[in-house]
Amino acid sequence: MELKVWVDGVQRIVCGVTEFTTCQEVVIALAQAIGRTGRYTLIERWRESERHLSPHESPVASLNTWGQYASDVQLVLQRTGPSLSERPGSEGPARLPERGLYRQTLSLVVYYTLRVGYD
C-alpha cells in the first residue's frame, strides 16, 4: 500500500506500508530518505484538528477509522527536536540501543510526487 505523507510542504509517498507497519517505521524511513537526523512524529490532520500518532500505532489502521473521510486526512511528518547527538553538551554521536520494534527487513521506498497544475 502507498501512504501519502507531507514532509516540509512536499507530499511524499511511502510504498510497502501494511496495516502492521508502525508510525515509528514510517518516520524512520522518511527521515532516512530526507537525510536528516532528529526527533520526528507523524501528525494526522483533518480540517482544523490534528492528532499526534504514537510510535507503535499503525497509520493505515488510523486512516481506516476515518471511513469515507480518509482521503481528506493528511499525514504530516513534523520534527519535534534535535537528535541526541545534536543536543548541547553532547559528546559526539550517542549510541542508542537496538530497538526490536524496528524491523530491519522493512523495505520502504519513499519518493516525491510532483504536482503540476494549470490554473
Short mmCIF file of C-alpha atoms in Angstrom, two decimals:
data_model
loop_
_atom_site.label_atom_id
_atom_site.label_comp_id
_atom_site.label_asym_id
_atom_site.label_seq_id
_atom_site.Cartn_x
_atom_site.Cartn_y
_atom_site.Cartn_z
CA MET A 1 0.00 0.00 0.00
CA GLU A 2 1.10 3.58 -0.57
CA LEU A 3 0.96 6.08 2.27
CA LYS A 4 0.97 9.80 1.44
CA VAL A 5 2.91 11.90 3.96
CA TRP A 6 3.63 15.64 3.81
CA VAL A 7 7.25 16.50 4.57
CA ASP A 8 8.27 20.17 4.63
CA GLY A 9 5.30 21.09 2.44
CA VAL A 10 6.06 18.39 -0.14
CA GLN A 11 3.92 15.30 -0.49
CA ARG A 12 5.92 12.08 -0.38
CA ILE A 13 4.70 8.57 -0.88
CA VAL A 14 5.89 5.67 1.25
CA CYS A 15 5.44 2.35 -0.53
CA GLY A 16 5.24 -1.08 1.05
CA VAL A 17 3.20 0.01 4.05
CA THR A 18 0.82 -2.56 5.56
CA GLU A 19 -1.61 -2.47 8.45
CA PHE A 20 1.21 -3.91 10.57
CA THR A 21 3.64 -1.09 9.74
CA THR A 22 4.08 1.27 12.69
CA CYS A 23 4.40 5.04 12.69
CA GLN A 24 7.92 4.59 14.03
CA GLU A 25 8.89 2.59 10.96
CA VAL A 26 7.36 5.19 8.63
CA VAL A 27 9.15 8.03 10.46
CA ILE A 28 12.49 6.21 10.27
CA ALA A 29 12.06 5.55 6.54
CA LEU A 30 11.16 9.18 5.85
CA ALA A 31 13.98 10.59 7.99
CA GLN A 32 16.48 8.36 6.19
CA ALA A 33 15.05 9.36 2.81
CA ILE A 34 15.43 13.08 3.52
CA GLY A 35 18.85 12.51 5.10
CA ARG A 36 18.14 14.30 8.36
CA THR A 37 18.54 13.35 11.98
CA GLY A 38 16.33 14.48 14.81
CA ARG A 39 13.18 13.57 16.61
CA TYR A 40 10.07 13.27 14.47
CA THR A 41 6.40 12.45 14.83
CA LEU A 42 3.55 11.74 12.46
CA ILE A 43 0.56 14.03 12.76
CA GLU A 44 -2.90 13.17 11.49
CA ARG A 45 -4.53 16.39 10.29
CA TRP A 46 -8.17 16.83 9.34
CA ARG A 47 -9.64 20.28 8.78
CA GLU A 48 -8.69 22.34 11.85
CA SER A 49 -7.85 19.42 14.14
CA GLU A 50 -4.70 17.38 14.45
CA ARG A 51 -3.55 14.41 16.47
CA HIS A 52 -0.06 13.10 17.13
CA LEU A 53 0.13 9.40 16.31
CA SER A 54 2.00 7.22 18.78
CA PRO A 55 5.16 5.40 17.59
CA HIS A 56 3.55 1.98 17.93
CA GLU A 57 0.32 2.93 16.19
CA SER A 58 -0.48 1.80 12.67
CA PRO A 59 -1.07 4.77 10.36
CA VAL A 60 -3.05 2.53 7.99
CA ALA A 61 -5.38 1.40 10.78
CA SER A 62 -5.75 5.00 11.89
CA LEU A 63 -6.73 6.14 8.40
CA ASN A 64 -9.16 3.24 8.09
CA THR A 65 -11.10 4.52 11.12
CA TRP A 66 -11.93 7.70 9.16
CA GLY A 67 -14.04 5.73 6.68
CA GLN A 68 -15.25 7.93 3.81
CA TYR A 69 -13.21 10.88 5.13
CA ALA A 70 -9.86 9.06 4.97
CA SER A 71 -8.92 10.75 1.70
CA ASP A 72 -9.37 14.15 3.39
CA VAL A 73 -6.94 13.31 6.20
CA GLN A 74 -3.32 14.44 5.81
CA LEU A 75 -0.40 12.72 7.47
CA VAL A 76 2.39 15.17 8.23
CA LEU A 77 5.95 14.43 9.34
CA GLN A 78 6.94 17.01 11.93
CA ARG A 79 10.35 17.48 13.52
CA THR A 80 9.90 17.71 17.28
CA GLY A 81 13.51 18.23 18.32
CA PRO A 82 17.19 17.52 17.78
CA SER A 83 18.73 14.07 17.83
CA LEU A 84 20.67 13.08 20.94
CA SER A 85 23.96 13.90 19.21
CA GLU A 86 22.72 17.40 18.26
CA ARG A 87 21.88 18.44 21.81
CA PRO A 88 24.12 20.94 23.57
CA GLY A 89 26.77 19.31 25.76
CA SER A 90 26.62 16.11 23.79
CA GLU A 91 29.94 14.47 23.06
CA GLY A 92 29.67 13.08 19.56
CA PRO A 93 27.07 10.65 18.31
CA ALA A 94 25.16 8.87 21.03
CA ARG A 95 24.92 5.12 20.81
CA LEU A 96 21.29 4.12 21.10
CA PRO A 97 20.28 0.58 21.99
CA GLU A 98 18.85 -1.56 19.22
CA ARG A 99 15.10 -1.44 19.21
CA GLY A 100 13.21 -4.62 18.46
CA LEU A 101 10.26 -2.66 17.09
CA TYR A 102 12.09 -1.50 14.00
CA ARG A 103 12.23 -4.41 11.62
CA GLN A 104 15.40 -4.44 9.58
CA THR A 105 13.58 -6.33 6.84
CA LEU A 106 11.16 -3.49 6.21
CA SER A 107 11.93 -2.07 2.82
CA LEU A 108 10.04 1.17 2.37
CA VAL A 109 10.56 3.20 -0.75
CA VAL A 110 9.99 6.92 -0.46
CA TYR A 111 9.74 9.22 -3.43
CA TYR A 112 8.49 12.69 -4.28
CA THR A 113 5.29 13.26 -6.13
CA LEU A 114 5.26 16.17 -8.49
CA ARG A 115 2.14 18.23 -8.66
CA VAL A 116 1.62 20.09 -11.88
CA GLY A 117 -1.43 22.26 -12.15
CA TYR A 118 -2.78 24.60 -14.70
CA ASP A 119 -4.95 27.38 -13.36
#
